[in-house]
XYZ file of C-alpha atoms in Angstrom:
639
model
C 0.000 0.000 0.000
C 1.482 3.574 -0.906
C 1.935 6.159 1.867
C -1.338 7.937 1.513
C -2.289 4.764 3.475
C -1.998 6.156 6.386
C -3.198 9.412 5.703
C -6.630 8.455 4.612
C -7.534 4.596 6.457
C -5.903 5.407 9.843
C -7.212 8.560 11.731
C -5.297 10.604 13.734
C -5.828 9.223 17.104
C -4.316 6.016 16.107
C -1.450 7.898 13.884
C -0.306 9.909 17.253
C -0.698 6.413 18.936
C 1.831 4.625 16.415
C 4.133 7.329 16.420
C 4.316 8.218 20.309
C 5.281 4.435 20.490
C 7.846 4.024 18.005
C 9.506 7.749 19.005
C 8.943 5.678 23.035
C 10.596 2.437 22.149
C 13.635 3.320 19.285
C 14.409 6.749 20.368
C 13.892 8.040 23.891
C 13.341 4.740 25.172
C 12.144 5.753 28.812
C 10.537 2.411 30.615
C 7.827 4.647 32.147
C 6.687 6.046 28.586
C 6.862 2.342 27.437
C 4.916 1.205 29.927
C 2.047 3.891 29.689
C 1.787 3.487 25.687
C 1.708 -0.474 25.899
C -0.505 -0.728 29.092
C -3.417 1.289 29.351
C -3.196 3.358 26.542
C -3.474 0.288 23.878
C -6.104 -1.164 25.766
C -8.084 1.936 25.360
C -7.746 2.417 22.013
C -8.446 -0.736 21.300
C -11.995 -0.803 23.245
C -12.904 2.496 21.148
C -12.013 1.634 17.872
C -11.381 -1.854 17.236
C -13.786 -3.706 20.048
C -16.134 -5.050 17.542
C -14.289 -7.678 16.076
C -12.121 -5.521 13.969
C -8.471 -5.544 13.518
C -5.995 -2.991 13.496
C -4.529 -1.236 10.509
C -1.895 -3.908 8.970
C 1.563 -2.930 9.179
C 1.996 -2.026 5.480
C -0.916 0.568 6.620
C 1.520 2.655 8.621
C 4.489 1.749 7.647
C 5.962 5.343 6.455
C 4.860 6.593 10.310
C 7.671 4.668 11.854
C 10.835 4.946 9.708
C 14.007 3.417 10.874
C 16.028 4.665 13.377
C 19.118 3.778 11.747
C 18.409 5.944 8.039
C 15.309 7.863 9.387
C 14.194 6.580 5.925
C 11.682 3.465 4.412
C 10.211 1.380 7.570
C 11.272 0.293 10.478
C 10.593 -3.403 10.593
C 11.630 -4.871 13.697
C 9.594 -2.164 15.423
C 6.740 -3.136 12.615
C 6.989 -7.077 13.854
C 6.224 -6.086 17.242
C 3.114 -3.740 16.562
C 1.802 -6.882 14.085
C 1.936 -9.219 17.144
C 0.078 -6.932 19.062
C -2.546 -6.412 16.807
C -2.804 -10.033 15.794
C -3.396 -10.364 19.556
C -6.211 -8.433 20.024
C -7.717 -9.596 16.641
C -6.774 -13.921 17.525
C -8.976 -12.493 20.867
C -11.900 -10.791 19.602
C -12.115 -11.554 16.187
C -12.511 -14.793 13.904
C -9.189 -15.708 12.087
C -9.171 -18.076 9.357
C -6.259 -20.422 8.546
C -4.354 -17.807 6.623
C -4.221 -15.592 9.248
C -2.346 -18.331 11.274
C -0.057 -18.798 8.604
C 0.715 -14.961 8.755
C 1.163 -14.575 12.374
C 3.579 -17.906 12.056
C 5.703 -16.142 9.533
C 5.484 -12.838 11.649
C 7.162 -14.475 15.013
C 9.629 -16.387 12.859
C 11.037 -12.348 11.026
C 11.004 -11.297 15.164
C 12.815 -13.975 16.671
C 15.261 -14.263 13.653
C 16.210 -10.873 14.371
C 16.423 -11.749 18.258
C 18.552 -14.725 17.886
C 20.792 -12.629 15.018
C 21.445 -10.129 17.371
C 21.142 -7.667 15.131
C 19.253 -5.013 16.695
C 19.710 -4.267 20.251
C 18.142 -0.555 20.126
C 14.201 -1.747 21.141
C 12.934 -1.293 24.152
C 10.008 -2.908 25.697
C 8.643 -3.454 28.882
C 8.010 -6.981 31.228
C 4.430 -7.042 30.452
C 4.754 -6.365 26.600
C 8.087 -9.458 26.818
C 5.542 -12.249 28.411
C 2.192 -11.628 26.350
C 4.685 -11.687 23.268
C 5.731 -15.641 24.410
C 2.795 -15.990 26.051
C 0.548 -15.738 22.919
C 3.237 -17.525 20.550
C 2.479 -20.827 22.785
C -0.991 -19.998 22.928
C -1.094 -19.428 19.192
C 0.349 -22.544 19.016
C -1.702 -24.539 20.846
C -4.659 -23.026 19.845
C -3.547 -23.918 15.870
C -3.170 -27.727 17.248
C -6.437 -27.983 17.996
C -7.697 -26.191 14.614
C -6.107 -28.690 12.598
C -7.339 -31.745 14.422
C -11.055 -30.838 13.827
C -12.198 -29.807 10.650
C -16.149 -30.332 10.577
C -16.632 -26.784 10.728
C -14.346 -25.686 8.716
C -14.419 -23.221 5.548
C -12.781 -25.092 2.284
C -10.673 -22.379 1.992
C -8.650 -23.021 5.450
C -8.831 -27.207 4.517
C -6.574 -25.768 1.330
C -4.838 -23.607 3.328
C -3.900 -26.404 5.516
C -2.833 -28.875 2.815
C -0.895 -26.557 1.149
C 0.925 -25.258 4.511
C 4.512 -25.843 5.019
C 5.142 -28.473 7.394
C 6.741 -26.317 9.723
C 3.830 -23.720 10.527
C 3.314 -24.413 14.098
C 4.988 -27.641 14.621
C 5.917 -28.487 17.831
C 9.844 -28.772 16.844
C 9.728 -25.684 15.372
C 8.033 -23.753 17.891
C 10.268 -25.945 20.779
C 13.349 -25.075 18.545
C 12.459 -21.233 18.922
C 12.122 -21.436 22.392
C 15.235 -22.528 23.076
C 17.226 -20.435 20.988
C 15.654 -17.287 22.420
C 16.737 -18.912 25.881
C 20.123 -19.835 24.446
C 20.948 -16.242 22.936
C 19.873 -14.071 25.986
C 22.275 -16.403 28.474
C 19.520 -16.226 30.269
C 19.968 -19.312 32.688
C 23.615 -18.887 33.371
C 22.334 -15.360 34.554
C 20.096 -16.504 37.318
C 22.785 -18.833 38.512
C 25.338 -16.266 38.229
C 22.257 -14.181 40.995
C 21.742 -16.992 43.152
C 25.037 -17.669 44.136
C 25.838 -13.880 44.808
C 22.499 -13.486 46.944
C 21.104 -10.703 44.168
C 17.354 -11.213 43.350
C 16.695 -11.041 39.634
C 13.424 -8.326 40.517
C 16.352 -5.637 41.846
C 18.865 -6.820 39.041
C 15.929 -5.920 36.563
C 15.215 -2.477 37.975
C 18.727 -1.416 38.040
C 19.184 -2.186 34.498
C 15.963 -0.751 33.451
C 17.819 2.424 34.479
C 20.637 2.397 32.578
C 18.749 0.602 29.248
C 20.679 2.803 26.401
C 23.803 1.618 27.618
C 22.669 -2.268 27.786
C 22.261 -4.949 30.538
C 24.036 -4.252 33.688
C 24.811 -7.440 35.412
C 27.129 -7.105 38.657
C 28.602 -10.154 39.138
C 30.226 -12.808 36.986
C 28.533 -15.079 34.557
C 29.573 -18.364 33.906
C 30.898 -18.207 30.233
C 31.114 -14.620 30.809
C 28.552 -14.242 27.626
C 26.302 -11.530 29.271
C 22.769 -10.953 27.973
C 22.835 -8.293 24.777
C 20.384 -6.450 26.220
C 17.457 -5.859 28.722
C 14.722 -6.771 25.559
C 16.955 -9.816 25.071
C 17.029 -10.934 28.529
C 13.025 -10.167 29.254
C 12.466 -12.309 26.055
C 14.645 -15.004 27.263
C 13.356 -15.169 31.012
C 9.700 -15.554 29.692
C 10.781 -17.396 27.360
C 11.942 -20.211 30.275
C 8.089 -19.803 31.470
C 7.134 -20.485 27.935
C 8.821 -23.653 27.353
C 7.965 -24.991 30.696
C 4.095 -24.269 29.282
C 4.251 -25.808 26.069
C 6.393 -29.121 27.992
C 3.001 -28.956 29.858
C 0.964 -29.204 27.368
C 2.655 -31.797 25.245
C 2.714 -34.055 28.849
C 6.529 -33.507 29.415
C 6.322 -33.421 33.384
C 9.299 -33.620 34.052
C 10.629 -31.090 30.964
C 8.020 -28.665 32.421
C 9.345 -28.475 35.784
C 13.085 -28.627 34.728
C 12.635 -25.679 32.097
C 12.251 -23.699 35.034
C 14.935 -25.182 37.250
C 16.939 -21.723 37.140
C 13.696 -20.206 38.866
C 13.076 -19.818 42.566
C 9.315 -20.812 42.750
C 8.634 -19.710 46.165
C 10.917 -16.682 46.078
C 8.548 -13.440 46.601
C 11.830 -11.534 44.895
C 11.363 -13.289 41.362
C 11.348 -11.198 38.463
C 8.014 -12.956 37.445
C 6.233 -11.376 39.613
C 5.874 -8.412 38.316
C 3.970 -9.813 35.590
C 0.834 -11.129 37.411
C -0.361 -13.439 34.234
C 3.245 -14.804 34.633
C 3.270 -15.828 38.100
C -1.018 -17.759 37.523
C 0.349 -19.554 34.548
C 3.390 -20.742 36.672
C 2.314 -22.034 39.678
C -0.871 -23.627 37.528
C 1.371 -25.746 34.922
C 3.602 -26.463 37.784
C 0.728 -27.610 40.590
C -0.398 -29.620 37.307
C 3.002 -31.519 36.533
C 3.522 -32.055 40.035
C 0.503 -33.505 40.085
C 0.664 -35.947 37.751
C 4.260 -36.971 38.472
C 3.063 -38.219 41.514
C 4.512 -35.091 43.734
C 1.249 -34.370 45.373
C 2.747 -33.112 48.309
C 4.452 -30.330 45.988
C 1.516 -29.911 44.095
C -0.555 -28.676 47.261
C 2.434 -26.541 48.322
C 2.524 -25.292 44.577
C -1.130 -24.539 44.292
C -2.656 -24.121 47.507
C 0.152 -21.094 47.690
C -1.422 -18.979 44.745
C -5.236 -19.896 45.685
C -4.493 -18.004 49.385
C -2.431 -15.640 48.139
C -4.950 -14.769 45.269
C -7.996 -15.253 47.662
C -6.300 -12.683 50.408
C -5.902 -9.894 47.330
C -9.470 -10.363 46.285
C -10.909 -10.549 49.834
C -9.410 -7.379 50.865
C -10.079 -5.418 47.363
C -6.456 -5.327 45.879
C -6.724 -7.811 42.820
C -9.014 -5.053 41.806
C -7.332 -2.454 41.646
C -3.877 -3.794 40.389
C -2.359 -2.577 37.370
C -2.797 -4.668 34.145
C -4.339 -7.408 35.901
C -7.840 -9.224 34.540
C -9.553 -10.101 37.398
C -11.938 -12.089 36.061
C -9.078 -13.552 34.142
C -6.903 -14.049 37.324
C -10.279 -15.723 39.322
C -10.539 -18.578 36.568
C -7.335 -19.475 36.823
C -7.362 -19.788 41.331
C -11.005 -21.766 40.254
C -8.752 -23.742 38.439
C -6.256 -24.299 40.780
C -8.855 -24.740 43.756
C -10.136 -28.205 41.950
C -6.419 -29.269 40.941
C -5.688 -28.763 44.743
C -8.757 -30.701 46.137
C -7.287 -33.969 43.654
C -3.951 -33.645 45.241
C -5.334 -33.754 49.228
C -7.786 -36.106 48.181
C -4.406 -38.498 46.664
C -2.523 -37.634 50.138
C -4.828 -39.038 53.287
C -3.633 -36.485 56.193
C -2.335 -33.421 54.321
C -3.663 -29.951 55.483
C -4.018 -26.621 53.480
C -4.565 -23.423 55.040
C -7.467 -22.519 56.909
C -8.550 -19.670 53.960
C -8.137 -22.304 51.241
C -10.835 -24.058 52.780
C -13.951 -22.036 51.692
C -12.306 -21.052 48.043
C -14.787 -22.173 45.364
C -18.225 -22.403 46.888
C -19.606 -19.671 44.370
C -17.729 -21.078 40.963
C -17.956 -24.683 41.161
C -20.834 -25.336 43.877
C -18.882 -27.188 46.379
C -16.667 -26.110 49.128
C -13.240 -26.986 49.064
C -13.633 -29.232 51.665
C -16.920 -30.660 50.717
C -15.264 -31.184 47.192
C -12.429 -33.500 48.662
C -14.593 -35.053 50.718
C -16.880 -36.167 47.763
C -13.137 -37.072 46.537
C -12.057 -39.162 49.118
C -15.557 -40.888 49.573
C -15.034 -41.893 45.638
C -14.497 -45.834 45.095
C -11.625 -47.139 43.043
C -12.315 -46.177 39.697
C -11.835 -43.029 39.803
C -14.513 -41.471 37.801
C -14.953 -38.165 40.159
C -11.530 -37.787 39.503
C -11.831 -38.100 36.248
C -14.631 -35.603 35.998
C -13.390 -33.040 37.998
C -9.814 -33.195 36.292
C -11.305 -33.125 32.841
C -13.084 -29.961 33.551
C -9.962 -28.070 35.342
C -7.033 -29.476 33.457
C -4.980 -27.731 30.903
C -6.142 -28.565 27.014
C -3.380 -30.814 26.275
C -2.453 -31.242 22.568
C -0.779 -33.634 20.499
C 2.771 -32.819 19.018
C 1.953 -34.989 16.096
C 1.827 -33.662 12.643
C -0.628 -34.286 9.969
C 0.587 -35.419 6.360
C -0.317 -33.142 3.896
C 0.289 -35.369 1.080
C -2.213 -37.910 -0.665
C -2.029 -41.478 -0.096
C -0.290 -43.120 -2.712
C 2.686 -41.445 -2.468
C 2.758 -42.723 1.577
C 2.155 -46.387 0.505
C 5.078 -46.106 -2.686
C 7.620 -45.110 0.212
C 6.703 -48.000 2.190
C 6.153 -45.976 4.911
C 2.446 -47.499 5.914
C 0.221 -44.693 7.116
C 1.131 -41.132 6.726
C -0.883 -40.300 10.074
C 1.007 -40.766 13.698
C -1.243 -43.275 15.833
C -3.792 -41.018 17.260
C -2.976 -38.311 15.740
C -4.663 -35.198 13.622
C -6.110 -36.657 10.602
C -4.313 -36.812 7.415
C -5.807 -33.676 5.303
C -4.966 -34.472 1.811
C -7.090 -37.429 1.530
C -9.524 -35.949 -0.652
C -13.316 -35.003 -0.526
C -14.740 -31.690 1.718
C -13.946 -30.659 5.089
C -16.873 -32.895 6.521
C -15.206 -35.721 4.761
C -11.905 -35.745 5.993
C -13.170 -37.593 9.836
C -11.784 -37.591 13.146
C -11.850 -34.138 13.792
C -12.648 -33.556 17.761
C -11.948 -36.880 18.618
C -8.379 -36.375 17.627
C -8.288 -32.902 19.197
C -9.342 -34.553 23.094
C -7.631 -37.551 22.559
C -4.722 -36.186 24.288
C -6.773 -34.876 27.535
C -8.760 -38.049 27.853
C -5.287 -40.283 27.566
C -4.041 -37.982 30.690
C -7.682 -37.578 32.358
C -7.659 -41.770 32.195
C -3.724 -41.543 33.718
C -4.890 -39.684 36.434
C -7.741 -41.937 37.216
C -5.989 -44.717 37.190
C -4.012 -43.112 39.445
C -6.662 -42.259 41.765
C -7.739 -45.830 42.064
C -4.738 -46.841 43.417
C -4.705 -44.435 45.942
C -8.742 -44.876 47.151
C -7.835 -49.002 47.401
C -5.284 -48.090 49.842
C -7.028 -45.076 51.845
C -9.057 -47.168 54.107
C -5.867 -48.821 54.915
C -4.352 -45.876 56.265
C -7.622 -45.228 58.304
C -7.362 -48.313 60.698
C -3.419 -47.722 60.895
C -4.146 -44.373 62.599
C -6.268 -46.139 65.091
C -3.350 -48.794 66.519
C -0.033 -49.031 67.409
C 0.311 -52.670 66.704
C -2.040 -54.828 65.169
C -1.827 -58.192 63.630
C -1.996 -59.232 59.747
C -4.519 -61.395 59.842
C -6.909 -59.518 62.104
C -6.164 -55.982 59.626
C -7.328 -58.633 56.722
C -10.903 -59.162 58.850
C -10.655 -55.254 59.074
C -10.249 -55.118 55.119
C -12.894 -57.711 54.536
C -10.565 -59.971 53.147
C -10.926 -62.343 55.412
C -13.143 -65.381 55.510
C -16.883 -64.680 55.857
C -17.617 -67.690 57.735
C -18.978 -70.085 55.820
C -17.562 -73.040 54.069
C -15.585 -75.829 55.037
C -12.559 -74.901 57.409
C -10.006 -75.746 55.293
C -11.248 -73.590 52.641
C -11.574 -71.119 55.350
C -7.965 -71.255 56.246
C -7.120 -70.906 52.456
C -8.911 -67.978 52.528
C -7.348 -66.280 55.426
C -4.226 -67.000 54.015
C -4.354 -65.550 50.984
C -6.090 -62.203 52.305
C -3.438 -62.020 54.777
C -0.535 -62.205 51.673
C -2.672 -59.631 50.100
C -2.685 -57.266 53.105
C 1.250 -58.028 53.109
C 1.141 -56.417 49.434
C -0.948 -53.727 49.774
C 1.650 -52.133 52.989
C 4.299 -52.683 50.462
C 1.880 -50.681 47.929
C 1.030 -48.265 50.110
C 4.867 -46.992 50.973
C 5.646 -47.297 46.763
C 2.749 -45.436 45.981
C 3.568 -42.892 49.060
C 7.096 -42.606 48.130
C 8.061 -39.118 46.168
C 10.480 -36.715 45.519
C 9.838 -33.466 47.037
C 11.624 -29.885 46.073
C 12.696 -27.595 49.379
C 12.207 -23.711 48.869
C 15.571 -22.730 47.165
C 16.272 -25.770 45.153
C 14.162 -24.944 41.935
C 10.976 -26.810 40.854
C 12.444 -30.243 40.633
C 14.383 -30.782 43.561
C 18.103 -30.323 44.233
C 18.746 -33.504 46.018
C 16.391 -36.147 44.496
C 16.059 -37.969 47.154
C 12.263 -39.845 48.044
C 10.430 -38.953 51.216
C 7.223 -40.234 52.621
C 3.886 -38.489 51.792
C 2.513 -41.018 54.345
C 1.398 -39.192 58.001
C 1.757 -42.274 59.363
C 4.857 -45.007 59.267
C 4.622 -48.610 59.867
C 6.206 -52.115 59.652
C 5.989 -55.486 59.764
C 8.089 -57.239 62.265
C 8.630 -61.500 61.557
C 5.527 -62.057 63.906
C 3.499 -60.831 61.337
C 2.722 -57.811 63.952
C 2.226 -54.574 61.681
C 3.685 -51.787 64.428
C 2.885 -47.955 63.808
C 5.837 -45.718 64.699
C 4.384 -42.484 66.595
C 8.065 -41.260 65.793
C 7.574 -40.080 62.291
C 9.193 -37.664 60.106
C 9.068 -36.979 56.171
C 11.989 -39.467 55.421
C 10.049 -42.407 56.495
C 12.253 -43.229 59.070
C 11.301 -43.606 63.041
C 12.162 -45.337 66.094
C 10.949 -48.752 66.215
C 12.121 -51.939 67.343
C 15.878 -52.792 66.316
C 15.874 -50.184 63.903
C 14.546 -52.343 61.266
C 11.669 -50.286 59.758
C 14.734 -48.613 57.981
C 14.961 -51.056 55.991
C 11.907 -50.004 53.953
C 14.153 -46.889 52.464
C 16.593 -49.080 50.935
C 13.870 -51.324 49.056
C 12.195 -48.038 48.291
C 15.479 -46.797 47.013
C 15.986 -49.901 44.752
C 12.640 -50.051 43.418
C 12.620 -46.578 42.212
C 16.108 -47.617 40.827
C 14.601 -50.221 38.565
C 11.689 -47.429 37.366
C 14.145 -45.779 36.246
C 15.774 -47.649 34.005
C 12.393 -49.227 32.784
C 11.429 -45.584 32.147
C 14.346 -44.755 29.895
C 14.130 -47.820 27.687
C 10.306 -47.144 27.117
C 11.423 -43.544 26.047
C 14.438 -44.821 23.624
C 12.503 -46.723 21.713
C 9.345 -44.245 21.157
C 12.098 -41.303 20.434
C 12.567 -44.184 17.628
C 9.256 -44.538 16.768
C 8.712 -40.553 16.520
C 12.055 -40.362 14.397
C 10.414 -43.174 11.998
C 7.342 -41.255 11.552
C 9.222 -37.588 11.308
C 11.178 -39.419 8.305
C 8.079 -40.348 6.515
C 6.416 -37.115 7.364
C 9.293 -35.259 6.036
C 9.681 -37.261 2.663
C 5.315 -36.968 2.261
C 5.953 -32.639 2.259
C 5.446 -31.312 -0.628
C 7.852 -28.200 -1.496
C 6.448 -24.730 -2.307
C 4.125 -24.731 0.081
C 2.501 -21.697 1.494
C 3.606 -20.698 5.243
C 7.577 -20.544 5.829
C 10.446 -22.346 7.921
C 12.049 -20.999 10.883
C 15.747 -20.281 10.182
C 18.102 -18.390 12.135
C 21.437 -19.447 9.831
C 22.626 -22.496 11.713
C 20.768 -24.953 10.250
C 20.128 -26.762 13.913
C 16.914 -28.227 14.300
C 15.286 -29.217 17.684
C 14.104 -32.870 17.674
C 14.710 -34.180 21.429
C 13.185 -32.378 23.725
C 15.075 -34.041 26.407
């Protein structure tokens, strides 16, 4: 579009609006200005011009308003990649995008985060706030576009084309993973917040001294390891949300254990984190945290993890501040405690005996009908298979997505490479296969298939743990008590009636299963638990009890319940040999271990099967683009 553009299709309001940012953020470059234009002032503008599903003017619109700093001639485009992901923001929010529009927005992050990673302009300025909702919404985006793709019953046969003719890296999980990482990689962010840990200097005060001196570059007083210092402050803001990012996106693909160690560098129960000044930051944190815990079987972490943001964001409602704090949604910021409030009442219900605090206890009445404690009671009264669990998960839990990709190629060509089906195993459906969009099948079943395969996980789960509940219950009531008369207590025993000797059979064999289920109960119990300081997976490593009560069996086949109890599943019982128990526990976990890492091997070779096939199906001059940022790396492990 020529420059009269922006004379005639943009009025002035918006013009000043443009201009005041780009003079803000390439020229003066004064935080507070940055943080006045991006914050209220956008939202404003937005509401009164562009509320009613309407987007703002495209970036070849006003182009000549923002020339570049370096010439003070043509555009500015790095600045012009920043004010397109805004306004693709607003309009992904409020208005209806189409496939194309995906494709553009793809191709939009990929010019921003090439010039990032190139490091070849450090004069922009932006501000916390403007540094997460720019990750934020690329993982969103992308998770969003995953579940677009899998279900195509409603959709226009202009976006099925779209999405045929796409280039296989639009919004695939490597690509977007592979991003990620390199932002991470070129800000140095990590070695950063090691570098502040071990000289006692909080990231929040290291950020606000540097946001002083932003012309001249990141200040950072004290050594780095590698002594590669971040470029500058918009460098290290995208990195460190970028860490947050990851650890999302890990979430969602049901990387537990990538989620938590993404943000490893990260203090989670430090009130002097840099993430907390971003409010959004801090919800979506603790939430995909309390989740992985969760369902790594950390529930004594999870209920430190979440029951610490439902008080803390139930105190700031109660009293009136959520209300009034700057560039928070508070509706927004309620959803996500609602959510965290049922997450919470699965992980007390999974450990018998653990407390919350006394506010958490009344959190949730209005939203979801139930009390916090009346919800895990309902929880714990549950039998063993685990539908409540189920129910209340599927409603609370993140929308998990699939990482596979569809092949965009026909058939034939996938059967004359030998390579069977085109289409991962429960994956998006394959959209070349001919016919209309109603034709081409499988649409939202593929798109929940990954929540219901981690909805069933956790129910699975929570059968284990209600079998082994009442168990617990008539432990707390003794301090010795036989086998065989816990067995009668389990109803395992006989029932009187039959012959004796079948009775004796009987009692027997319920008494070898009681024998089992203690052994169950301390496995299932067992878990790794992270100490304030240590990051979110746990410095040490070592297993603790989530038990609140510890037993044994001595060889009189007397179960004995230690009153002397601590966390490491160790007390003072009879010739010491209850400690035992740790070493078996030890070894077991051992054994997981190893069983875990040859089950991943060999589906890492299954994916790299099916990413050959995939690969060899694409067809070339498709529409979309590929990430590059001149190394030619890609990022396929995301171990």
């Amino acid at each position: 579009m020529d420059e009269r553009g922006a004379d005639f299709l943009v009025n002035d309001a918006i013009k000043d609006y443009i201009f005041d940012l780009h003079q803000a953020t390439r020229f003066s470059r004064i935080q507070s200005e940055v943080d006045a234009l991006y914050g209220a002032k956008f939202q404003e503008l937005s509401k009164t011009y562009y509320g009613d599903k309407t987007a703002w003017p495209s970036p070849a619109t006003i182009s000549n308003l923002v020339p570049s700093p370096t010439t003070g001639k043509g555009s500015d485009d790095f600045f012009l990649c920043f004010y397109k992901e805004m306004a693709d923001r607003h309009f992904f929010a409020n208005g209806r995008p189409t496939a194309k529009d995906s494709v553009d927005a793809w191709n939009n992050y990929c010019t921003l985060f090439e010039i990032v990673i190139a490091q070849s302009d450090l004069g922009m300025t932006i501000n916390e706030q403007w540094a997460f909702e720019v990750i934020h919404e690329f993982v969103y985006s992308f998770q969003g576009f995953c579940q677009y793709r899998g279900d195509l019953s409603r959709r226009d046969p202009d976006d099925v084309a779209t999405l045929r003719s796409m280039h296989p890296d639009v919004w695939s999980v490597s690509k977007v993973a592979s991003i990620l990482h390199k932002v991470i990689a070129c800000s140095n962010v990590e070695a950063v917040l090691v570098g502040a840990k071990k000289a006692g200097v909080s990231t929040s005060s290291l950020l606000d001294q540097s946001a002083a001196t932003v012309k001249g570059g990141f200040h950072v007083p004290f050594s780095v390891e590698g002594g590669v210092k971040p470029p500058s402050k918009l460098h290290f803001d995208l990195g460190y949300f970028a860490l947050f990012g990851l650890s999302r996106l890990e979430c969602l693909l049901g990387d537990y254990h990538g989620c938590l160690a993404s943000v490893q560098a990260v203090d989670l129960f430090s009130e002097s984190e840099y993430y907390h000044k971003v409010f959004a930051c801090y919800l979506q944190l603790y939430y995909h945290c309390g989740v992985s815990y969760l369902l790594s079987r950390r529930s004594k972490d999870a209920i430190r993890t979440l029951g610490h943001v439902v008080a803390h964001v139930s105190r700031l409602a109660k009293t009136g501040s959520l209300h009034h704090m700057a560039g928070v949604d508070e509706q927004s910021a309620k959803k996500t405690v609602e959510r965290c409030s049922a997450l919470l009442a699965i992980a007390v219900a999974l450990t018998p005996g653990a407390k919350v605090e006394e506010l958490v206890s009344g959190v949730g009445k209005e939203a979801m009908g139930h009390a916090f404690n009346d919800r895990v009671a309902v929880l714990q009264a549950a039998g063993t298979d685990g539908s409540e669990f189920e129910q209340l998960f599927e409603k609370y839990c993140p929308k998990f997505v699939s990482g596979a990709l569809p092949s965009y190629a026909g058939g034939a060509d996938a059967e004359d490479l030998g390579g069977g089906s085109a289409v991962r195993v429960g994956g998006p459906p394959d959209y070349a296969g001919g016919g209309d969009a109603e034709d081409l099948g499988g649409g939202s079943a593929s798109t929940f298939e990954p929540v219901r395969r981690q909805v069933e996980l956790l129910g699975k789960e929570a059968g284990k743990v209600a079998g082994h509940t009442r168990l617990r219950s008539f432990l707390k009531l003794y301090t010795a008590i036989e086998v065989h008369k816990l067995a009668k207590f389990q109803d395992q025993g006989s029932s009187g009636a039959g012959a004796s000797s079948d009775e004796g059979e009987e009692a027997k064999a319920a008494v070898e299963e009681v024998r089992r289920d203690l052994v169950a109960t301390k496995h299932l119990m067992s878990q790794v638990e992270a100490l304030p300081g240590q990051g979110p997976l746990g410095a040490s490593r070592q297993h603790k009890s989530a038990l609140d009560v510890h037993f044994y069996v001595n060889e009189g086949g007397t179960v004995n319940v230690d009153d002397d109890f601590n966390s490491e599943g160790q007390g003072g019982g009879e010739d010491g040999k209850q400690g035992h128990d740790g070493f078996f526990m030890q070894e077991i976990h051992r054994a997981e271990a190893v069983a875990r890492q040859v089950k991943e091997q060999a589906q890492r070779l299954e994916v790299a099967k099916s990413n050959a096939v995939n690969a060899a199906l694409a067809k070339k001059g498709s529409a979309g683009r590929s990430f590059n940022d001149g190394d030619g790396d890609d990022y396929d492990d995301r171990d």
